[in-house]
CSV table of N, CA and C in Angstrom, one decimal:
chain,number,residue,atom,x,y,z
V,1,MET,N,-32.3,54.8,188.3
V,1,MET,CA,-32.6,54.0,187.1
V,1,MET,C,-31.8,54.5,185.9
V,2,LYS,N,-31.5,55.8,185.9
V,2,LYS,CA,-30.8,56.4,184.8
V,2,LYS,C,-29.4,55.7,184.7
V,3,THR,N,-28.8,55.3,185.8
V,3,THR,CA,-27.5,54.6,185.8
V,3,THR,C,-27.7,53.3,185.1
V,4,LEU,N,-28.7,52.5,185.4
V,4,LEU,CA,-28.9,51.2,184.8
V,4,LEU,C,-29.2,51.4,183.3
V,5,ARG,N,-30.0,52.4,182.9
V,5,ARG,CA,-30.2,52.6,181.5
V,5,ARG,C,-28.9,52.9,180.8
V,6,TRP,N,-28.1,53.8,181.4
V,6,TRP,CA,-26.8,54.1,180.8
V,6,TRP,C,-25.9,52.9,180.8
V,7,ALA,N,-26.0,52.1,181.8
V,7,ALA,CA,-25.2,50.9,181.8
V,7,ALA,C,-25.5,49.9,180.7
V,8,MET,N,-26.8,49.8,180.5
V,8,MET,CA,-27.3,48.9,179.4
V,8,MET,C,-26.8,49.5,178.0
V,9,MET,N,-26.9,50.8,177.9
V,9,MET,CA,-26.4,51.4,176.6
V,9,MET,C,-24.9,51.2,176.4
V,10,VAL,N,-24.2,51.4,177.5
V,10,VAL,CA,-22.7,51.1,177.4
V,10,VAL,C,-22.5,49.7,177.0
V,11,GLY,N,-23.2,48.8,177.6
V,11,GLY,CA,-23.1,47.3,177.2
V,11,GLY,C,-23.4,47.1,175.7
V,12,LEU,N,-24.5,47.8,175.2
V,12,LEU,CA,-24.8,47.7,173.8
V,12,LEU,C,-23.7,48.2,173.0
V,13,ALA,N,-23.1,49.3,173.4
V,13,ALA,CA,-22.0,49.9,172.6
V,13,ALA,C,-20.8,48.9,172.6
V,14,ALA,N,-20.5,48.3,173.8
V,14,ALA,CA,-19.4,47.4,173.8
V,14,ALA,C,-19.6,46.2,172.9
V,15,SER,N,-20.9,45.8,172.7
V,15,SER,CA,-21.1,44.7,171.9
V,15,SER,C,-21.2,45.0,170.4
V,16,GLY,N,-21.1,46.3,170.1
V,16,GLY,CA,-21.1,46.7,168.7
V,16,GLY,C,-22.5,47.1,168.2
V,17,MET,N,-23.5,47.1,169.1
V,17,MET,CA,-24.9,47.4,168.6
V,17,MET,C,-25.2,48.8,168.5
V,18,VAL,N,-24.5,49.7,169.3
V,18,VAL,CA,-24.8,51.1,169.3
V,18,VAL,C,-24.0,51.8,168.3
V,19,SER,N,-24.6,52.6,167.4
V,19,SER,CA,-23.8,53.4,166.5
V,19,SER,C,-23.6,54.8,167.3
V,20,CYS,N,-22.7,55.6,166.7
V,20,CYS,CA,-22.5,56.9,167.4
V,20,CYS,C,-23.4,57.9,166.8
V,21,MET,N,-24.6,57.6,166.6
V,21,MET,CA,-25.6,58.5,166.1
V,21,MET,C,-26.3,59.2,167.3
V,22,PRO,N,-26.8,60.4,167.1
V,22,PRO,CA,-27.6,61.0,168.2
V,22,PRO,C,-28.9,60.2,168.4
V,23,ALA,N,-29.5,60.4,169.5
V,23,ALA,CA,-30.8,59.8,169.8
V,23,ALA,C,-31.8,60.2,168.8
V,24,SER,N,-32.7,59.3,168.3
V,24,SER,CA,-33.7,59.6,167.4
V,24,SER,C,-34.9,60.3,168.1
V,25,SER,N,-35.8,60.8,167.4
V,25,SER,CA,-36.9,61.5,168.0
V,25,SER,C,-38.0,60.6,168.4
V,26,GLY,N,-37.8,59.3,168.5
V,26,GLY,CA,-38.8,58.4,168.9
V,26,GLY,C,-39.7,58.0,167.8
V,27,THR,N,-39.1,57.8,166.6
V,27,THR,CA,-39.9,57.5,165.4
V,27,THR,C,-40.6,56.1,165.7
V,28,GLN,N,-41.9,56.1,165.4
V,28,GLN,CA,-42.6,54.8,165.5
V,28,GLN,C,-42.7,54.2,164.1
V,29,TYR,N,-42.5,52.9,164.0
V,29,TYR,CA,-42.6,52.2,162.7
V,29,TYR,C,-43.8,51.4,162.7
V,30,THR,N,-44.4,51.4,161.6
V,30,THR,CA,-45.5,50.4,161.3
V,30,THR,C,-45.0,49.4,160.3
V,31,ASP,N,-45.4,48.2,160.4
V,31,ASP,CA,-44.9,47.2,159.4
V,31,ASP,C,-45.1,47.7,158.0
V,32,SER,N,-44.0,47.9,157.3
V,32,SER,CA,-44.1,48.3,155.9
V,32,SER,C,-42.9,47.9,155.1
V,33,ALA,N,-43.0,47.7,153.8
V,33,ALA,CA,-41.9,47.3,153.0
V,33,ALA,C,-42.0,48.0,151.7
V,34,ALA,N,-41.0,48.7,151.3
V,34,ALA,CA,-40.9,49.4,150.0
V,34,ALA,C,-39.6,48.9,149.3
V,35,TYR,N,-39.7,48.4,148.1
V,35,TYR,CA,-38.6,47.8,147.4
V,35,TYR,C,-38.2,48.6,146.2
V,36,THR,N,-36.9,48.7,145.9
V,36,THR,CA,-36.5,49.4,144.7
V,36,THR,C,-35.6,48.5,143.8
V,37,ASP,N,-35.5,47.2,144.3
V,37,ASP,CA,-34.8,46.3,143.5
V,37,ASP,C,-35.5,44.9,143.4
V,38,SER,N,-34.9,43.9,142.9
V,38,SER,CA,-35.5,42.7,142.7
V,38,SER,C,-35.1,41.6,143.8
V,39,THR,N,-34.6,42.1,144.9
V,39,THR,CA,-34.1,41.1,145.9
V,39,THR,C,-35.2,40.2,146.4
V,40,THR,N,-36.3,40.7,146.7
V,40,THR,CA,-37.4,39.8,147.3
V,40,THR,C,-37.9,38.8,146.2
V,41,ALA,N,-37.9,39.2,145.0
V,41,ALA,CA,-38.3,38.3,143.9
V,41,ALA,C,-37.2,37.2,143.7
V,42,GLU,N,-36.0,37.6,143.7
V,42,GLU,CA,-34.9,36.6,143.6
V,42,GLU,C,-34.9,35.7,144.8
V,43,CYS,N,-35.2,36.2,145.9
V,43,CYS,CA,-35.2,35.3,147.1
V,43,CYS,C,-36.5,34.6,147.4
V,44,LYS,N,-37.5,35.0,146.6
V,44,LYS,CA,-38.8,34.4,146.7
V,44,LYS,C,-39.4,34.7,148.1
V,45,LEU,N,-39.3,36.0,148.5
V,45,LEU,CA,-39.8,36.5,149.8
V,45,LEU,C,-41.1,37.3,149.5
V,46,THR,N,-42.1,37.1,150.3
V,46,THR,CA,-43.2,38.1,150.3
V,46,THR,C,-42.8,39.2,151.3
V,47,PRO,N,-43.4,40.3,151.2
V,47,PRO,CA,-43.1,41.4,152.1
V,47,PRO,C,-43.3,41.0,153.6
V,48,GLU,N,-44.4,40.2,153.8
V,48,GLU,CA,-44.6,39.7,155.2
V,48,GLU,C,-43.5,38.8,155.7
V,49,GLN,N,-42.9,37.9,154.8
V,49,GLN,CA,-41.8,37.1,155.2
V,49,GLN,C,-40.6,37.9,155.5
V,50,ASP,N,-40.4,39.0,154.7
V,50,ASP,CA,-39.2,39.9,154.9
V,50,ASP,C,-39.3,40.6,156.2
V,51,ILE,N,-40.5,41.1,156.5
V,51,ILE,CA,-40.8,41.8,157.7
V,51,ILE,C,-40.5,40.9,158.9
V,52,ALA,N,-41.0,39.7,158.8
V,52,ALA,CA,-40.9,38.7,159.9
V,52,ALA,C,-39.4,38.4,160.1
V,53,ALA,N,-38.6,38.3,159.1
V,53,ALA,CA,-37.2,38.0,159.2
V,53,ALA,C,-36.5,39.2,159.8
V,54,ALA,N,-36.8,40.4,159.4
V,54,ALA,CA,-36.2,41.6,160.0
V,54,ALA,C,-36.5,41.7,161.5
V,55,ARG,N,-37.8,41.4,161.9
V,55,ARG,CA,-38.2,41.4,163.3
V,55,ARG,C,-37.3,40.4,164.1
V,56,ALA,N,-37.2,39.2,163.6
V,56,ALA,CA,-36.4,38.1,164.2
V,56,ALA,C,-35.0,38.5,164.4
V,57,VAL,N,-34.3,39.0,163.4
V,57,VAL,CA,-32.9,39.4,163.5
V,57,VAL,C,-32.7,40.5,164.5
V,58,ALA,N,-33.6,41.5,164.4
V,58,ALA,CA,-33.5,42.7,165.4
V,58,ALA,C,-33.7,42.2,166.8
V,59,SER,N,-34.7,41.4,167.0
V,59,SER,CA,-34.9,40.8,168.4
V,59,SER,C,-33.7,40.0,168.9
V,60,SER,N,-33.2,39.2,168.1
V,60,SER,CA,-32.0,38.4,168.4
V,60,SER,C,-30.8,39.2,168.7
V,61,ALA,N,-30.6,40.2,167.9
V,61,ALA,CA,-29.4,41.1,168.1
V,61,ALA,C,-29.6,41.9,169.4
V,62,ALA,N,-30.8,42.4,169.7
V,62,ALA,CA,-31.0,43.2,170.9
V,62,ALA,C,-30.8,42.3,172.1
V,63,ASN,N,-31.4,41.1,172.1
V,63,ASN,CA,-31.3,40.2,173.2
V,63,ASN,C,-29.8,39.8,173.5
V,64,SER,N,-29.1,39.6,172.4
V,64,SER,CA,-27.7,39.2,172.6
V,64,SER,C,-26.9,40.4,173.2
V,65,ALA,N,-27.1,41.6,172.7
V,65,ALA,CA,-26.4,42.7,173.2
V,65,ALA,C,-26.8,43.0,174.7
V,66,LEU,N,-28.1,42.9,175.0
V,66,LEU,CA,-28.5,43.2,176.4
V,66,LEU,C,-28.0,42.1,177.3
V,67,SER,N,-27.9,40.9,176.9
V,67,SER,CA,-27.3,39.8,177.7
V,67,SER,C,-25.9,40.2,178.1
V,68,VAL,N,-25.1,40.6,177.2
V,68,VAL,CA,-23.7,41.0,177.5
V,68,VAL,C,-23.7,42.2,178.5
V,69,ALA,N,-24.6,43.2,178.2
V,69,ALA,CA,-24.7,44.4,179.1
V,69,ALA,C,-25.1,44.0,180.5
V,70,ALA,N,-26.1,43.1,180.6
V,70,ALA,CA,-26.5,42.7,182.0
V,70,ALA,C,-25.4,42.1,182.8
V,71,LEU,N,-24.6,41.3,182.1
V,71,LEU,CA,-23.5,40.6,182.8
V,71,LEU,C,-22.5,41.6,183.3
V,72,ALA,N,-22.3,42.7,182.5
V,72,ALA,CA,-21.3,43.7,182.8
V,72,ALA,C,-21.6,44.5,184.1
V,73,TYR,N,-22.8,44.5,184.5
V,73,TYR,CA,-23.2,45.3,185.6
V,73,TYR,C,-23.7,44.6,186.9
V,74,THR,N,-23.3,43.3,187.0
V,74,THR,CA,-23.7,42.5,188.1
V,74,THR,C,-23.1,43.0,189.5
V,75,ALA,N,-22.0,43.8,189.4
V,75,ALA,CA,-21.5,44.3,190.7
V,75,ALA,C,-22.4,45.4,191.3
V,76,THR,N,-23.1,46.1,190.4
V,76,THR,CA,-24.0,47.2,190.9
V,76,THR,C,-25.4,46.8,191.1
V,77,TYR,N,-25.9,45.9,190.2
V,77,TYR,CA,-27.3,45.4,190.2
V,77,TYR,C,-27.4,43.9,190.3
V,78,SER,N,-28.4,43.4,191.0
V,78,SER,CA,-28.7,42.0,191.0
V,78,SER,C,-30.0,41.8,190.3
V,79,GLY,N,-30.2,40.5,189.9
V,79,GLY,CA,-31.5,40.2,189.2
V,79,GLY,C,-31.8,41.0,188.0
V,80,VAL,N,-30.8,41.4,187.2
V,80,VAL,CA,-31.1,42.2,186.0
V,80,VAL,C,-31.8,41.3,185.0
V,81,SER,N,-33.0,41.8,184.6
V,81,SER,CA,-33.8,41.2,183.6
V,81,SER,C,-34.2,42.2,182.6
V,82,TYR,N,-34.6,41.8,181.4
V,82,TYR,CA,-35.0,42.7,180.4
V,82,TYR,C,-36.0,42.0,179.5
V,83,LYS,N,-36.8,42.8,178.8
V,83,LYS,CA,-37.8,42.3,177.9
V,83,LYS,C,-37.8,43.2,176.6
V,84,VAL,N,-37.6,42.6,175.5
V,84,VAL,CA,-37.5,43.3,174.2
V,84,VAL,C,-38.9,43.2,173.6
V,85,GLU,N,-39.5,44.3,173.2
V,85,GLU,CA,-40.7,44.3,172.4
V,85,GLU,C,-40.6,45.0,171.1
V,86,ILE,N,-40.8,44.4,170.0
V,86,ILE,CA,-40.7,45.0,168.7
V,86,ILE,C,-42.1,45.7,168.4
V,87,THR,N,-42.0,47.0,168.0
V,87,THR,CA,-43.2,47.7,167.8
V,87,THR,C,-43.5,48.0,166.3
V,88,GLY,N,-42.5,47.8,165.5
V,88,GLY,CA,-42.8,48.0,164.0
V,88,GLY,C,-41.5,47.8,163.2
V,89,VAL,N,-41.7,47.6,161.9
V,89,VAL,CA,-40.6,47.4,161.0
V,89,VAL,C,-40.8,48.2,159.8
V,90,GLY,N,-39.8,49.0,159.4
V,90,GLY,CA,-39.8,49.7,158.1
V,90,GLY,C,-38.7,49.3,157.2
V,91,ILE,N,-39.1,48.7,156.1
V,91,ILE,CA,-38.1,48.2,155.1
V,91,ILE,C,-38.1,49.2,153.9
V,92,HIS,N,-36.9,49.6,153.6
V,92,HIS,CA,-36.7,50.5,152.4
V,92,HIS,C,-35.6,49.9,151.6
V,93,GLY,N,-35.9,49.1,150.6
V,93,GLY,CA,-34.9,48.5,149.8
V,93,GLY,C,-34.0,47.5,150.6
V,94,ASN,N,-32.8,47.8,150.7
V,94,ASN,CA,-31.8,47.0,151.3
V,94,ASN,C,-31.4,47.4,152.8
V,95,THR,N,-32.3,48.3,153.3
V,95,THR,CA,-32.1,48.7,154.7
V,95,THR,C,-33.4,48.5,155.4
V,96,ALA,N,-33.3,48.4,156.7
V,96,ALA,CA,-34.6,48.3,157.5
V,96,ALA,C,-34.3,48.9,158.9
V,97,GLN,N,-35.4,49.5,159.5
V,97,GLN,CA,-35.3,50.0,160.8
V,97,GLN,C,-36.4,49.3,161.6
V,98,VAL,N,-36.0,48.7,162.7
V,98,VAL,CA,-36.9,48.0,163.6
V,98,VAL,C,-37.1,48.7,164.9
V,99,GLY,N,-38.2,49.3,165.1
V,99,GLY,CA,-38.5,50.0,166.3
V,99,GLY,C,-38.9,49.1,167.4
V,100,GLY,N,-38.6,49.5,168.7
V,100,GLY,CA,-39.0,48.7,169.8
V,100,GLY,C,-38.8,49.3,171.1
V,101,LYS,N,-39.1,48.6,172.1
V,101,LYS,CA,-39.0,49.0,173.5
V,101,LYS,C,-38.2,48.0,174.3
V,102,VAL,N,-37.5,48.4,175.3
V,102,VAL,CA,-36.8,47.5,176.2
V,102,VAL,C,-37.2,47.9,177.6
V,103,THR,N,-37.7,46.9,178.3
V,103,THR,CA,-38.0,47.1,179.7
V,103,THR,C,-37.0,46.4,180.5
V,104,VAL,N,-36.3,47.2,181.4
V,104,VAL,CA,-35.2,46.6,182.2
V,104,VAL,C,-35.6,46.7,183.7
V,105,LYS,N,-35.4,45.6,184.4
V,105,LYS,CA,-35.7,45.5,185.8
V,105,LYS,C,-34.4,45.0,186.5
V,106,ALA,N,-34.2,45.5,187.7
V,106,ALA,CA,-33.0,45.0,188.5
V,106,ALA,C,-33.2,45.5,190.0
V,107,THR,N,-32.3,45.0,190.8
V,107,THR,CA,-32.3,45.5,192.2
V,107,THR,C,-30.9,46.1,192.4
V,108,GLN,N,-30.9,47.3,193.0
V,108,GLN,CA,-29.7,48.0,193.3
V,108,GLN,C,-29.1,47.3,194.5
V,109,ARG,N,-27.9,46.8,194.4
V,109,ARG,CA,-27.2,46.1,195.4
V,109,ARG,C,-27.0,46.9,196.7
V,110,SER,N,-26.6,48.2,196.5
V,110,SER,CA,-26.3,49.0,197.7
V,110,SER,C,-27.5,49.3,198.6
V,111,SER,N,-28.7,49.4,198.0
V,111,SER,CA,-29.9,49.8,198.7
V,111,SER,C,-30.9,48.7,198.8
V,112,GLY,N,-30.8,47.7,198.0
V,112,GLY,CA,-31.8,46.6,197.9
V,112,GLY,C,-33.1,47.1,197.2
V,113,LYS,N,-33.1,48.3,196.7
V,113,LYS,CA,-34.3,48.9,196.0
V,113,LYS,C,-34.4,48.3,194.6
V,114,PRO,N,-35.7,47.9,194.3
V,114,PRO,CA,-35.9,47.5,192.9
V,114,PRO,C,-36.1,48.7,192.0
V,115,VAL,N,-35.5,48.6,190.8
V,115,VAL,CA,-35.6,49.6,189.8
V,115,VAL,C,-36.1,49.0,188.5
V,116,SER,N,-36.7,49.9,187.7
V,116,SER,CA,-37.2,49.4,186.4
V,116,SER,C,-37.4,50.6,185.6
V,117,ASP,N,-37.3,50.4,184.3
V,117,ASP,CA,-37.5,51.5,183.3
V,117,ASP,C,-37.7,50.9,182.0
V,118,THR,N,-38.4,51.7,181.1
V,118,THR,CA,-38.6,51.3,179.7
V,118,THR,C,-38.1,52.4,178.8
V,119,TYR,N,-37.4,52.0,177.8
V,119,TYR,CA,-36.9,53.0,176.9
V,119,TYR,C,-37.0,52.4,175.5
V,120,SER,N,-37.1,53.4,174.5
V,120,SER,CA,-37.3,52.9,173.1
V,120,SER,C,-36.0,53.1,172.3
V,121,GLY,N,-36.0,52.5,171.2
V,121,GLY,CA,-34.8,52.5,170.3
V,121,GLY,C,-35.1,51.9,168.9
V,122,THR,N,-34.2,52.0,168.1
V,122,THR,CA,-34.3,51.4,166.7
V,122,THR,C,-33.1,50.6,166.4
V,123,VAL,N,-33.3,49.3,166.0
V,123,VAL,CA,-32.2,48.5,165.5
V,123,VAL,C,-32.2,48.7,164.0
V,124,ASN,N,-31.0,49.1,163.5
V,124,ASN,CA,-30.8,49.3,162.0
V,124,ASN,C,-30.3,48.0,161.4
V,125,LEU,N,-30.8,47.6,160.3
V,125,LEU,CA,-30.4,46.4,159.6
V,125,LEU,C,-30.0,46.7,158.2
V,126,VAL,N,-29.1,45.9,157.7
V,126,VAL,CA,-28.8,45.9,156.2
V,126,VAL,C,-29.0,44.5,155.7
V,127,ARG,N,-29.4,44.5,154.4
V,127,ARG,CA,-29.7,43.2,153.8
V,127,ARG,C,-28.4,42.5,153.5
V,128,GLU,N,-28.4,41.2,153.8
V,128,GLU,CA,-27.2,40.3,153.6
V,128,GLU,C,-27.8,39.1,152.9
V,129,GLY,N,-27.5,39.1,151.6
V,129,GLY,CA,-28.1,38.0,150.8
V,129,GLY,C,-29.6,38.1,150.8
V,130,CYS,N,-30.3,37.1,151.2
V,130,CYS,CA,-31.7,37.1,151.3
V,130,CYS,C,-32.2,37.4,152.7
V,131,GLY,N,-31.3,37.7,153.6
V,131,GLY,CA,-31.6,37.9,155.0
V,131,GLY,C,-31.2,39.3,155.5
V,132,TRP,N,-31.1,39.5,156.8
V,132,TRP,CA,-30.8,40.7,157.4
V,132,TRP,C,-29.6,40.6,158.4
V,133,GLN,N,-28.9,41.7,158.6
V,133,GLN,CA,-27.8,41.7,159.6
V,133,GLN,C,-27.9,43.0,160.3
V,134,ALA,N,-27.8,43.0,161.7
V,134,ALA,CA,-27.9,44.2,162.5
V,134,ALA,C,-26.6,45.1,162.2
V,135,SER,N,-26.8,46.4,162.0
V,135,SER,CA,-25.7,47.3,161.7
V,135,SER,C,-25.6,48.4,162.7
V,136,GLY,N,-26.5,48.5,163.6
V,136,GLY,CA,-26.4,49.5,164.6
V,136,GLY,C,-27.7,49.7,165.4
V,137,TYR,N,-27.6,50.6,166.4
V,137,TYR,CA,-28.7,50.8,167.3
V,137,TYR,C,-28.8,52.3,167.5
V,138,THR,N,-30.0,52.9,167.5
V,138,THR,CA,-30.1,54.3,167.8
V,138,THR,C,-31.1,54.4,168.9
V,139,ARG,N,-30.7,55.1,170.0
V,139,ARG,CA,-31.6,55.2,171.2
V,139,ARG,C,-32.6,56.3,170.9
V,140,GLY,N,-33.8,56.1,171.5
V,140,GLY,CA,-34.8,57.2,171.5
V,140,GLY,C,-36.0,56.8,170.6
């Protein structure tokens, strides 16, 4: 399964989602927002709306990157599927970190053996106007 996990990480890197940062220590995020500017007031966002927007952008970015990665490894694995679970959002002004887990399942073509694993990571976001844009991914 380590090969599949590595394959998915390589796919994330190829799609621009993985930064060249070392793995994080598994930081857990709880939904929180701390602001140092007037962006949310200008955009008429409540902290809850901002957190929901960050969750949606991170989930979409992760699903997009994982879709590309899954296609890249169809020669080695069949039936590759994945599930993204957002576990928390931390907003600090114009940056956000969205913690989550990815569960990957597949079948090894050479042996027919089903494999699965779950690993954690953080999607890093930067504020773009009144919304968010994914800027990288840190494993761990």
